[in-house]
mmCIF file of C-alpha atoms in Angstrom:
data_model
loop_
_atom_site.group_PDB
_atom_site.id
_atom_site.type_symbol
_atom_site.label_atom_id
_atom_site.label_comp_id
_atom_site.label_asym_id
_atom_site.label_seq_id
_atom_site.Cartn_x
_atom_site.Cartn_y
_atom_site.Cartn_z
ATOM 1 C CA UNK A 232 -78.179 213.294 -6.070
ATOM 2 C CA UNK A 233 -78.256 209.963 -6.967
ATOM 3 C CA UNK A 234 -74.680 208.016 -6.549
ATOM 4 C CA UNK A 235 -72.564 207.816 -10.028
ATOM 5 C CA UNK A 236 -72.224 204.420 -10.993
ATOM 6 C CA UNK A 237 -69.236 203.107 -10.777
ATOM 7 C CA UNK A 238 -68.592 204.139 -7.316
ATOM 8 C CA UNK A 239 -69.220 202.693 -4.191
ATOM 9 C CA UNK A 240 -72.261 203.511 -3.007
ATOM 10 C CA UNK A 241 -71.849 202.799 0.606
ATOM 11 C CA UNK A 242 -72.266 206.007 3.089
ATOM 12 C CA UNK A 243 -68.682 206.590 4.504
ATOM 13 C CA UNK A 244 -70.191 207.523 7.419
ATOM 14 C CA UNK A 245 -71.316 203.732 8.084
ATOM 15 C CA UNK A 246 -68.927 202.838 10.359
ATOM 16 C CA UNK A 247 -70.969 200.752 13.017
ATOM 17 C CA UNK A 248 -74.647 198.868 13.063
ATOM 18 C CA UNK A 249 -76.897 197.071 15.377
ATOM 19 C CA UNK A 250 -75.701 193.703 15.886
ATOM 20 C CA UNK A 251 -76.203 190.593 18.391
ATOM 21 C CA UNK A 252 -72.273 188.873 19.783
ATOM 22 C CA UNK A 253 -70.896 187.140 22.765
ATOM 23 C CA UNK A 254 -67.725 188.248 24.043
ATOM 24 C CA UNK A 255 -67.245 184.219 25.453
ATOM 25 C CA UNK A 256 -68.347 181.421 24.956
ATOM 26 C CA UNK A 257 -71.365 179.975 27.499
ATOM 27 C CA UNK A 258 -75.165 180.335 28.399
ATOM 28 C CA UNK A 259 -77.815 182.560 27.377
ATOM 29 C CA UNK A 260 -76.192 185.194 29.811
ATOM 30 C CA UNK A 261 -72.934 185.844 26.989
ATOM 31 C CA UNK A 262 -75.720 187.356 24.454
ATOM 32 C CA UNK A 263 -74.993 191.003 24.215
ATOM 33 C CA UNK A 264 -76.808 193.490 22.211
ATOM 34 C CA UNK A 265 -74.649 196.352 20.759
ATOM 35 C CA UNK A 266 -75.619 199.362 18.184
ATOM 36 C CA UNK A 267 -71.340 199.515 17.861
ATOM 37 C CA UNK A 268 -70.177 196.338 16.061
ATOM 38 C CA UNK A 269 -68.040 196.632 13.235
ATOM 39 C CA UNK A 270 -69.686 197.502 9.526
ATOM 40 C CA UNK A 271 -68.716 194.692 7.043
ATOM 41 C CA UNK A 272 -66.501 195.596 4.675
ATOM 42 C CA UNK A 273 -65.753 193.443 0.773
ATOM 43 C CA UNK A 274 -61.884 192.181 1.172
ATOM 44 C CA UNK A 275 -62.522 189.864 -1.731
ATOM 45 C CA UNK A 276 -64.069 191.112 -5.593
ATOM 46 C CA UNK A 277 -66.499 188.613 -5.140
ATOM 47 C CA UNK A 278 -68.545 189.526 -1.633
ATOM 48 C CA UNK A 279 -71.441 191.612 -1.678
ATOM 49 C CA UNK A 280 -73.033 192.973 1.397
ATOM 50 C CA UNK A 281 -76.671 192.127 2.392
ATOM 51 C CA UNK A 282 -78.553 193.718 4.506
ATOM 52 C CA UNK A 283 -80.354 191.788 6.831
ATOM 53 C CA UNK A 284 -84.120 191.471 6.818
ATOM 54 C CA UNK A 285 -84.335 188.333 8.587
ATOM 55 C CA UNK A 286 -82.397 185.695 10.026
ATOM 56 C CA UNK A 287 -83.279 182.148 11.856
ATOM 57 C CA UNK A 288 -81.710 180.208 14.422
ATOM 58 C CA UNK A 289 -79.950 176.798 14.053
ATOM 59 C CA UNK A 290 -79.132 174.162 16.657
ATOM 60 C CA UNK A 291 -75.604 174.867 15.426
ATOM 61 C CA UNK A 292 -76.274 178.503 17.013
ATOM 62 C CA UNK A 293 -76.396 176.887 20.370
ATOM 63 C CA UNK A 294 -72.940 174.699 19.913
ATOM 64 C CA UNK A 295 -71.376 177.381 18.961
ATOM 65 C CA UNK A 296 -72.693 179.950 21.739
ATOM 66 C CA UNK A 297 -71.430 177.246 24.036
ATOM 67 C CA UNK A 298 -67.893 177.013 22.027
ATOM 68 C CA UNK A 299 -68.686 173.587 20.707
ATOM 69 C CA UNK A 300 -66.272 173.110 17.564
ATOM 70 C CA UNK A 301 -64.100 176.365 18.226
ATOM 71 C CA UNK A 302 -60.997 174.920 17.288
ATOM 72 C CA UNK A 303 -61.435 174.266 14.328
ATOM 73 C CA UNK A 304 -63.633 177.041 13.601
ATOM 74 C CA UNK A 305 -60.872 179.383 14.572
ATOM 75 C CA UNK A 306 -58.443 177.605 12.544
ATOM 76 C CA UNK A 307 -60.459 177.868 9.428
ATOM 77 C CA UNK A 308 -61.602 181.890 10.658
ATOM 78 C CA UNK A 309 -57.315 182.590 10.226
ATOM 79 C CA UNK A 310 -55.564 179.578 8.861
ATOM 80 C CA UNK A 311 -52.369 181.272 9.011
ATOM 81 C CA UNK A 312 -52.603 183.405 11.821
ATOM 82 C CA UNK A 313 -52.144 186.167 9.933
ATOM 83 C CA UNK A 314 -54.706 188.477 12.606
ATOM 84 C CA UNK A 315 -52.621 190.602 15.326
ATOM 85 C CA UNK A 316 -55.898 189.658 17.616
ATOM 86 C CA UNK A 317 -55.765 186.532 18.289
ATOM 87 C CA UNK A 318 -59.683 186.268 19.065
ATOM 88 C CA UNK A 319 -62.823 185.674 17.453
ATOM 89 C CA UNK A 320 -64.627 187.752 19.613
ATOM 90 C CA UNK A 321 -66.868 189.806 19.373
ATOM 91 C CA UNK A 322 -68.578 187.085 17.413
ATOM 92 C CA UNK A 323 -72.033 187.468 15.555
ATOM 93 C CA UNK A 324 -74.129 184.159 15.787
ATOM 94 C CA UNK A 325 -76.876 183.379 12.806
ATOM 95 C CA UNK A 326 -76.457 181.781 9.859
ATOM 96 C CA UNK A 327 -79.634 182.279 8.114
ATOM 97 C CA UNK A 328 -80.082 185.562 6.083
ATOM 98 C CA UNK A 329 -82.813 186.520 3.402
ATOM 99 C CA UNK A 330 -82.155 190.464 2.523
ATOM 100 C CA UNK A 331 -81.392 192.403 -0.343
ATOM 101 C CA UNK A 332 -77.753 193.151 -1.858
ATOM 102 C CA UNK A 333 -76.544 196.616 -0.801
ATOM 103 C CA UNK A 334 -72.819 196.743 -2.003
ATOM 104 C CA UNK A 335 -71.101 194.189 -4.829
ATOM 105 C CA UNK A 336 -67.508 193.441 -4.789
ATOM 106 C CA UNK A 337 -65.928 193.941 -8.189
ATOM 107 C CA UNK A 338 -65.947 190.767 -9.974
ATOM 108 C CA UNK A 339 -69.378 190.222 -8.750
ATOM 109 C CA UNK A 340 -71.899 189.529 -11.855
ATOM 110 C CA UNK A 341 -74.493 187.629 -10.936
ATOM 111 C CA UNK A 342 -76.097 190.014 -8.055
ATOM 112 C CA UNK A 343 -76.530 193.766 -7.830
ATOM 113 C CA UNK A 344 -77.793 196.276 -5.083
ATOM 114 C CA UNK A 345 -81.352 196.192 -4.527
ATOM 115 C CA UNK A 346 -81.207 192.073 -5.234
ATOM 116 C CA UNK A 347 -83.843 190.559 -3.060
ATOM 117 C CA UNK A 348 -81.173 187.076 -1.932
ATOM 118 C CA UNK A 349 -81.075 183.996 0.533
ATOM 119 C CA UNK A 350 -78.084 182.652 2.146
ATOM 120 C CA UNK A 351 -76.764 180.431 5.055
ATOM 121 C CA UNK A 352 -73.429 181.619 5.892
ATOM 122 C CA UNK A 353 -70.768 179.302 6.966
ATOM 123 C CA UNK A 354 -69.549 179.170 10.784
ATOM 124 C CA UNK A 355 -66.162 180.228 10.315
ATOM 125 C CA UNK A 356 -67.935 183.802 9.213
ATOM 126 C CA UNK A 357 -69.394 186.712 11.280
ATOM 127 C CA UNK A 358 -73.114 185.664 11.700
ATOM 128 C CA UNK A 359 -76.542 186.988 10.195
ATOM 129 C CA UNK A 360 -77.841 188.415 13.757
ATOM 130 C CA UNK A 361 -76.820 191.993 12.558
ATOM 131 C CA UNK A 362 -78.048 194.935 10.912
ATOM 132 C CA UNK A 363 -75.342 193.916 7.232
ATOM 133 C CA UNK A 364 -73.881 190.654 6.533
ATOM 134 C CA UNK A 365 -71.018 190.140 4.094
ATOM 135 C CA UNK A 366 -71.208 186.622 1.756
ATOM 136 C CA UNK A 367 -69.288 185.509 -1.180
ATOM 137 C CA UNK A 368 -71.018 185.362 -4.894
ATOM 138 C CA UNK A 369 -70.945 181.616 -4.285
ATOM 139 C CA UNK A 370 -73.078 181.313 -1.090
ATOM 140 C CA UNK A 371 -75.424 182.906 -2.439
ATOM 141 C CA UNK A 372 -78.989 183.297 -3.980
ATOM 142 C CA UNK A 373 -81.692 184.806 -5.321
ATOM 143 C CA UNK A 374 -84.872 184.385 -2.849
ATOM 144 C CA UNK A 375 -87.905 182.816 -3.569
ATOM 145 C CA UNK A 376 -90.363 184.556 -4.981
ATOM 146 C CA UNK A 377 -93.034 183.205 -3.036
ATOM 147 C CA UNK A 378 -91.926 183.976 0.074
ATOM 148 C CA UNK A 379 -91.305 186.923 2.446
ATOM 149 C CA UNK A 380 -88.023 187.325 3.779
ATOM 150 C CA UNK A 381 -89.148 186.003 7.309
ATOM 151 C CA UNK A 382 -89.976 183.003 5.541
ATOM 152 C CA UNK A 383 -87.531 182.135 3.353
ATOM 153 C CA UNK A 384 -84.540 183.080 6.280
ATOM 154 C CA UNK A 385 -86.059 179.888 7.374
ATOM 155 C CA UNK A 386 -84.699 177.732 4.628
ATOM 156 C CA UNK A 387 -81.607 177.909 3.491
ATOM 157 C CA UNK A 388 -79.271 176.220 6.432
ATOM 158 C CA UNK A 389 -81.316 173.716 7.035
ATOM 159 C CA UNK A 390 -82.164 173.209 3.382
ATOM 160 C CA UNK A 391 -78.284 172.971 2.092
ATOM 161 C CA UNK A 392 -77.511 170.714 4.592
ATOM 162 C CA UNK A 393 -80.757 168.174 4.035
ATOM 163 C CA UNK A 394 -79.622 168.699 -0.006
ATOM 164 C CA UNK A 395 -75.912 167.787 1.483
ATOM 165 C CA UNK A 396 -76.995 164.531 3.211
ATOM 166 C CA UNK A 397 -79.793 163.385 0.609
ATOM 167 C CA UNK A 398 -78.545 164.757 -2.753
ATOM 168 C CA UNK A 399 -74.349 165.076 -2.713
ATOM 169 C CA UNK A 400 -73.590 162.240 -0.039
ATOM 170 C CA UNK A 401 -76.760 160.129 -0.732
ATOM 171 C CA UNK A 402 -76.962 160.202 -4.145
ATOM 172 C CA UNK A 403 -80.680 160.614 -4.572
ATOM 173 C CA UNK A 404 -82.394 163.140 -6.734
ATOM 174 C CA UNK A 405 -85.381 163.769 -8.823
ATOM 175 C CA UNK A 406 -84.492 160.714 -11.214
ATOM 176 C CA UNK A 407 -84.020 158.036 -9.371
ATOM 177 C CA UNK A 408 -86.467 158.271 -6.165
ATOM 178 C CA UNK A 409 -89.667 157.384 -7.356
ATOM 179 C CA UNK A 410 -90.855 154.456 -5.323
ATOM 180 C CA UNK A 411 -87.493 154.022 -2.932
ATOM 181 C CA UNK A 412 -88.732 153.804 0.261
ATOM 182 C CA UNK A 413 -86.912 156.158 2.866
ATOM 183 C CA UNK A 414 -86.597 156.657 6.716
ATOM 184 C CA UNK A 415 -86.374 160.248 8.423
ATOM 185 C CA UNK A 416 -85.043 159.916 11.866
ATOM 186 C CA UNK A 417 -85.767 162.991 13.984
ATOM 187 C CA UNK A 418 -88.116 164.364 11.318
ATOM 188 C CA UNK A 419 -89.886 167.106 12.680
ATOM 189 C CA UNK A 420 -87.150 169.406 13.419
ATOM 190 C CA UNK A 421 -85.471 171.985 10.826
ATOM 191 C CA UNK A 422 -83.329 169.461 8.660
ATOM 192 C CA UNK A 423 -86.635 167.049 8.854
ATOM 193 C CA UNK A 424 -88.885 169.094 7.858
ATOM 194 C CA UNK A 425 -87.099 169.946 4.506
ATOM 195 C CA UNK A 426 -85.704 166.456 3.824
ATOM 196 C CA UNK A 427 -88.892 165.203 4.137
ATOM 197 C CA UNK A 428 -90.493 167.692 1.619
ATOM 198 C CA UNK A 429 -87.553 166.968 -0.525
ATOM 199 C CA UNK A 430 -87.457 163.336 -1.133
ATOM 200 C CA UNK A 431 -91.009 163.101 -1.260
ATOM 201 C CA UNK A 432 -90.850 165.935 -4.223
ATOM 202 C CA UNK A 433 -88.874 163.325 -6.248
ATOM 203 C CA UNK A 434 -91.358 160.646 -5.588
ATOM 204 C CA UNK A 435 -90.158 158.825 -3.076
ATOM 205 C CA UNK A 436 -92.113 156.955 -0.388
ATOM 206 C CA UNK A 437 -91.113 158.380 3.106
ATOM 207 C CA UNK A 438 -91.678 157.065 6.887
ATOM 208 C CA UNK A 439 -91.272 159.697 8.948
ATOM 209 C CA UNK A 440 -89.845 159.332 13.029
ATOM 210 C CA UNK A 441 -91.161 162.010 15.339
ATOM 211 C CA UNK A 442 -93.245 162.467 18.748
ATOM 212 C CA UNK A 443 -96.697 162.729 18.353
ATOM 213 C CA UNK A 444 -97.895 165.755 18.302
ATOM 214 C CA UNK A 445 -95.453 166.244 15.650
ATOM 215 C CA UNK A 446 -97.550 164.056 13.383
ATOM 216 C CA UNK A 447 -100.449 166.009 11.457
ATOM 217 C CA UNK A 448 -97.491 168.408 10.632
ATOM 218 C CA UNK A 449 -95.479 165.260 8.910
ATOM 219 C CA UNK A 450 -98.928 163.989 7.325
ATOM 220 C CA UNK A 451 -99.618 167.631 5.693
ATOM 221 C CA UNK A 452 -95.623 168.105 4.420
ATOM 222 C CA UNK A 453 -96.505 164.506 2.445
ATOM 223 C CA UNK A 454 -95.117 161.506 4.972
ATOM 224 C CA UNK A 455 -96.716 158.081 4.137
ATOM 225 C CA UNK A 456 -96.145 156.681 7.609
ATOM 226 C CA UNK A 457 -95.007 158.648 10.870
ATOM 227 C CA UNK A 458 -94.057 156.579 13.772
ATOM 228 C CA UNK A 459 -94.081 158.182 17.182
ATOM 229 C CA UNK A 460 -90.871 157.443 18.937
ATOM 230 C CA UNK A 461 -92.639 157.754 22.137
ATOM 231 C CA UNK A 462 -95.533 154.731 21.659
ATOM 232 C CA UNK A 463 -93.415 151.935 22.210
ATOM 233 C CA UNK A 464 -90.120 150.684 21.389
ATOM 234 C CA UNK A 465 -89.217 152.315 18.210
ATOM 235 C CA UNK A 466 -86.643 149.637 16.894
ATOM 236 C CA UNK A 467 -89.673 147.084 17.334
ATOM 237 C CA UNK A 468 -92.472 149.040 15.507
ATOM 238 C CA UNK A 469 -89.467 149.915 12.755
ATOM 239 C CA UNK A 470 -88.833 146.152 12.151
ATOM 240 C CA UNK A 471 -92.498 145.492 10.896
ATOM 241 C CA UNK A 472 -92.373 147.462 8.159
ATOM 242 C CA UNK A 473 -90.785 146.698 4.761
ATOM 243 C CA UNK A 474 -86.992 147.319 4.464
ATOM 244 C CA UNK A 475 -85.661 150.622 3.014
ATOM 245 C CA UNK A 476 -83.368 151.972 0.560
ATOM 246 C CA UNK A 477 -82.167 155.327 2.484
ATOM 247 C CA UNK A 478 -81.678 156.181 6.232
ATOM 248 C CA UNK A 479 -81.492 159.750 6.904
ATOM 249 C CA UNK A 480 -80.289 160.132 10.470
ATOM 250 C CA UNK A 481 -80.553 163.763 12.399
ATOM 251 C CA UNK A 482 -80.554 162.398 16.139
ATOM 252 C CA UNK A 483 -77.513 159.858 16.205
ATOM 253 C CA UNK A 484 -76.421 158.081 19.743
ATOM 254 C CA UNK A 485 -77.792 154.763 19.928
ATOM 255 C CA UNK A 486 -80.031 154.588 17.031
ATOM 256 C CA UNK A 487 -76.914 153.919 14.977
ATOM 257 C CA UNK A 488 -76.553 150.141 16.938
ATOM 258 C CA UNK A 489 -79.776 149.042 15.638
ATOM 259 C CA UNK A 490 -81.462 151.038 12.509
ATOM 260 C CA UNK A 491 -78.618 150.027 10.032
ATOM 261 C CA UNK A 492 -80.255 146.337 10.316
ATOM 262 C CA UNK A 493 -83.733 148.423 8.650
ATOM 263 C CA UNK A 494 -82.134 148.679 5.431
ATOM 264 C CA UNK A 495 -81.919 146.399 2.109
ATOM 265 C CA UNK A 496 -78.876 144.500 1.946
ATOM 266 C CA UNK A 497 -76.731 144.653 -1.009
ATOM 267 C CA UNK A 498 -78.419 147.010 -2.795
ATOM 268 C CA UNK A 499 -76.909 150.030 -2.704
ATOM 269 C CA UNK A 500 -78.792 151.000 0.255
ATOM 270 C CA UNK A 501 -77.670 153.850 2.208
ATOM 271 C CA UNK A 502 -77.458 155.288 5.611
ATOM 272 C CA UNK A 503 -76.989 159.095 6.348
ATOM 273 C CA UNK A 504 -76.035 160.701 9.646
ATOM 274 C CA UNK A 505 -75.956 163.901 10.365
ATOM 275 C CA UNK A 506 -74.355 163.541 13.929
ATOM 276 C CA UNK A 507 -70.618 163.642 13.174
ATOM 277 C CA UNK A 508 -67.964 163.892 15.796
ATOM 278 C CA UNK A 509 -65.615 165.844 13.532
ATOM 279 C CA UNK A 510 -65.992 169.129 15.862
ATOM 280 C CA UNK A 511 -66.350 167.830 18.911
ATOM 281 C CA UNK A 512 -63.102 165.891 18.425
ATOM 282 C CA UNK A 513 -61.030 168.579 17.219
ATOM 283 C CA UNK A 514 -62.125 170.431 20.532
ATOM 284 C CA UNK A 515 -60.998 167.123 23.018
ATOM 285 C CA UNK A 516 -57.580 165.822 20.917
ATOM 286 C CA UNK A 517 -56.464 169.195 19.206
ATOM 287 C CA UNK A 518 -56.603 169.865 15.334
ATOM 288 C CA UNK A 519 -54.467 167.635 14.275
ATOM 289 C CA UNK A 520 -55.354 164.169 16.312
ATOM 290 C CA UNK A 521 -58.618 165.387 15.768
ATOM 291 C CA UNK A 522 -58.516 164.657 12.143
ATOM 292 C CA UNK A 523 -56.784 161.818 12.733
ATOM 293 C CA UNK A 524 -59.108 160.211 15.500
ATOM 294 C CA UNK A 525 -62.414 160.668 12.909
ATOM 295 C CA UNK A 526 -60.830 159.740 9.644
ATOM 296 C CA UNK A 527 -60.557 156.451 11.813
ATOM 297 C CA UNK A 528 -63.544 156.384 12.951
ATOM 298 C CA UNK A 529 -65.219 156.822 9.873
ATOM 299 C CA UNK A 530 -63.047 154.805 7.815
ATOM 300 C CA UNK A 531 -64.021 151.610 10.239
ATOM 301 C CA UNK A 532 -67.597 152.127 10.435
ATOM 302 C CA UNK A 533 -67.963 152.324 6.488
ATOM 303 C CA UNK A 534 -65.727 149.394 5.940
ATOM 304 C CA UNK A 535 -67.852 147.043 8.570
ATOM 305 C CA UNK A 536 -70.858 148.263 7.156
ATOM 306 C CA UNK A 537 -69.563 147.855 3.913
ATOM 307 C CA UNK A 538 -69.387 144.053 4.584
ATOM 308 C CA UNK A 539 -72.875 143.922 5.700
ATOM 309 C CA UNK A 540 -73.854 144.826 2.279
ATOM 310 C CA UNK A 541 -74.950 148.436 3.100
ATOM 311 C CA UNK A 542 -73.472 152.121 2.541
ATOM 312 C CA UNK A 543 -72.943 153.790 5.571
ATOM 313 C CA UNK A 544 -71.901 157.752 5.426
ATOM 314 C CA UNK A 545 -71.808 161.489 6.908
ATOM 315 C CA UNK A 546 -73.189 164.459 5.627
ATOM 316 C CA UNK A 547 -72.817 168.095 7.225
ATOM 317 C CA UNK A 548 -73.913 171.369 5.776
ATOM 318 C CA UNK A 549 -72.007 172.999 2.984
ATOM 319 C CA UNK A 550 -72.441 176.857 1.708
ATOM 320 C CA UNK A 551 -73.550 176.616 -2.006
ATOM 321 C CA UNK A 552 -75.546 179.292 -3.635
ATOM 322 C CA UNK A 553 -76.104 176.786 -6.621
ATOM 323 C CA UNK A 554 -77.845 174.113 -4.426
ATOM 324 C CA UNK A 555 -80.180 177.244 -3.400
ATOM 325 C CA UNK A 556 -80.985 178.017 -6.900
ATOM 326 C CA UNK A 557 -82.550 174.238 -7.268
ATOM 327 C CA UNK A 558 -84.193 174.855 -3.856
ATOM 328 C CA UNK A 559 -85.528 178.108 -4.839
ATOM 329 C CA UNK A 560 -86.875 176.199 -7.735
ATOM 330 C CA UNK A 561 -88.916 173.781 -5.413
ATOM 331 C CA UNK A 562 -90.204 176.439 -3.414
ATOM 332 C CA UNK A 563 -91.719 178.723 -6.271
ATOM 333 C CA UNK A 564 -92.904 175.773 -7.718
ATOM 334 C CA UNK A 565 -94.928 175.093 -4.180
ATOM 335 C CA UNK A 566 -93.109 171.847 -3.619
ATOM 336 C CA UNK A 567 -90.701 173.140 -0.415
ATOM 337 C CA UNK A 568 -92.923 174.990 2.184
ATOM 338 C CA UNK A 569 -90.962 177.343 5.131
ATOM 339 C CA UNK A 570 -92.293 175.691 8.506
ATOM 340 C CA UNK A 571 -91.925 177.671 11.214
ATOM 341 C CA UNK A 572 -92.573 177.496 14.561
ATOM 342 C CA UNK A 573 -92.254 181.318 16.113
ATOM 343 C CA UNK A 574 -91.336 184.108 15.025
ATOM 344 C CA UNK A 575 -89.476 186.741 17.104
ATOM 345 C CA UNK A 576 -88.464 190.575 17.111
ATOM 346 C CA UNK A 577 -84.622 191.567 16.801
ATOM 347 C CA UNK A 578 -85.102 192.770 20.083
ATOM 348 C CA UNK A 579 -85.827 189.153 21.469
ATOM 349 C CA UNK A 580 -83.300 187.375 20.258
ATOM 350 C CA UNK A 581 -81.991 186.005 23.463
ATOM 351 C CA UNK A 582 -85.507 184.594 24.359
ATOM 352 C CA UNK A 583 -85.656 183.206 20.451
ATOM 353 C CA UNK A 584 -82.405 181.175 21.671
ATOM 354 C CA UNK A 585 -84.218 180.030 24.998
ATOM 355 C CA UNK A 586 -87.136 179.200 22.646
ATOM 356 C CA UNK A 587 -84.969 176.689 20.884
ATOM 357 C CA UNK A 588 -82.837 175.549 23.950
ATOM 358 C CA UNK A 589 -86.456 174.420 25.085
ATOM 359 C CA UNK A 590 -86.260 171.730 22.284
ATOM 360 C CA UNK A 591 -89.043 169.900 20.140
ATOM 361 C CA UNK A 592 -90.078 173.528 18.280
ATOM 362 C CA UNK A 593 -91.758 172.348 15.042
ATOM 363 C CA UNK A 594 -89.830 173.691 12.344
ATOM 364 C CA UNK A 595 -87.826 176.795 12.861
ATOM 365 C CA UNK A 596 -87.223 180.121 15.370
ATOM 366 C CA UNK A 597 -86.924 183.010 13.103
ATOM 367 C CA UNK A 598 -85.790 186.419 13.291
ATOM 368 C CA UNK A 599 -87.442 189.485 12.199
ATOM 369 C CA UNK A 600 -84.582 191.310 11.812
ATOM 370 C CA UNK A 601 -85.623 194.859 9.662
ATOM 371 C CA UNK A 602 -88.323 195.879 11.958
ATOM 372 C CA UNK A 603 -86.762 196.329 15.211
ATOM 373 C CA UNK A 604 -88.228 199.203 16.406
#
């Protein structure tokens, strides 16, 4: 008979699932596939439960597989070390999902089971390489229509953090980015992809840095020019074009020295990076230096470049299930396409990580997660 409503619908005897975990931190060789990891439970009235129909991997995957930005991760996982295990293992990588809702917490309004939803869920959280996921209301979604679930698990990660770096700490959106002329550095990878779709969706005009064989892809997603890093020096063949109005870094290191000099001087022109050593310092000086050490850092490199007469700024991905409404929006209305490179099997998800440890994939590993047979 069909469950009353009212009550929780979940099978009591659910008490473990497929999932994908380390048990350490380290190479491919930590992955470890189990059918026992713990079913997610709702602690708060506003988490539902989605069950997994695919997921995609992230470069962040990788950090974090390696430990990269544990400390504070682990501070933020149990701020007041309230757990009596003082681990975050076994840990469940991912943070793409696109599935539908199986179980609502109680103040949950928005969603209910049988909800076909998106989500990226944030690295302090139990990962989407699992059978059942649990997200807050707030992260997340409904899916686009459009799409299958294997292709929108490609978007939302890389999406919210492009719509972080071009929309919250840029300031650009659909009103003001017709004819502003804007740089993508590192443009053919997840983040790339999207941004590049994005801004040129509002109008703008977009130059697009990749390797070459990464170039019909850039011409087809709408890039006016695409400059192959490879042919040349790249600062050179950057400084013949016109100047622009918006930098949107996703490679960092030395390209900082130099491309700030590409942009329009007292204008309100504005450079993005998505390379920030927040984590990465929090792992060397400890949690609290850490903080210390970047607000520093930052706060000198806006202030010189502020005297140069441009705005210079990081961006990193935040959860927001609103921000994937408007990009839901974009998608149904055929303005956002999914690129992805590969697509693999639940049962290959150590050789999907491989896949992107190789580098220069165009566009995005996905996992198929429902059909794992």
């Amino acid at each position: 008979q069909p469950p009353v409503r009212g009550l929780r619908a979940t099978p009591r005897w659910r008490s473990a699932m497929p999932s994908w975990v380390i048990d350490r931190y380290g190479r491919n060789d930590v992955l470890r596939f189990t059918r026992d990891m713990v079913f997610p439970t709702i602690h708060f009235p506003n988490e539902v439960i989605i069950k997994v129909h695919a997921a995609s991997l992230n470069p962040i995957d990788l950090s974090m597989r390696s430990g990269y930005g544990a400390t504070a991760l682990n501070m933020k996982r149990d701020p007041l070390k309230l757990k009596s295990v003082d681990t975050e293992f076994p840990l469940t990588l991912g943070r793409d999902v696109s599935g539908v809702v199986m179980e609502c917490g109680l103040s949950v309004s928005y969603f209910k089971p049988g909800d076909e939803v998106w989500a990226a869920i944030p690295p302090w959280k139990q990962g989407t390489l699992s059978e059942f996921v649990v997200a807050s209301g707030n992260e997340v979604s409904f899916k686009p229509k459009r799409l299958s679930h294997t292709e929108a698990a490609s978007l939302p990660y890389v999406g919210l953090t492009a719509w972080s770096a071009v929309n919250q700490v840029g300031g650009l959106n659909q009103s003001n980015c017709s004819g502003k002329r804007v740089l993508i550095l590192g443009a053919s990878g997840g983040v790339g992809t999207f941004a590049v779709q994005l801004v040129k969706a509002w109008g703008a005009h977009v130059t697009a840095v990749c390797s070459h064989d990464a170039s019909t892809l850039m011409k087809k997603l709408g890039a006016d020019d695409v400059i192959d890093y490879k042919s040349g020096n790249l600062e050179e063949q950057l400084k013949t074009l016109p100047l622009f109005d918006f930098i949107l870094d996703n490679v960092g290191g030395s390209t900082e020295k130099w491309a700030l000099d590409l942009l329009k001087k007292w204008s309100g022109a504005t450079y993005v990076t998505l390379v920030t050593p927040f984590l990465i310092n929090m792992d060397k000086l400890g949690v609290a230096d850490g903080m210390l050490q970047t607000g520093v850092t930052v706060g000198s490199k806006t202030v010189k470049h502020l005297f140069k007469g441009v705005h210079y700024r990081w961006a990193f991905f935040t959860p927001s299930g609103p921000s994937l409404d408007e990009i839901a929006e974009l998608v149904d209305s055929g303005k956002i396409q999914p690129v992805i490179d590969q697509v693999f099997s639940f049962a290959e998800v150590p050789k999907a990580f491989l896949k992107m440890e190789g580098g220069h994939a165009r566009g995005k590993t996905v996992i198929d997660v429902i059909s794992k047979k």
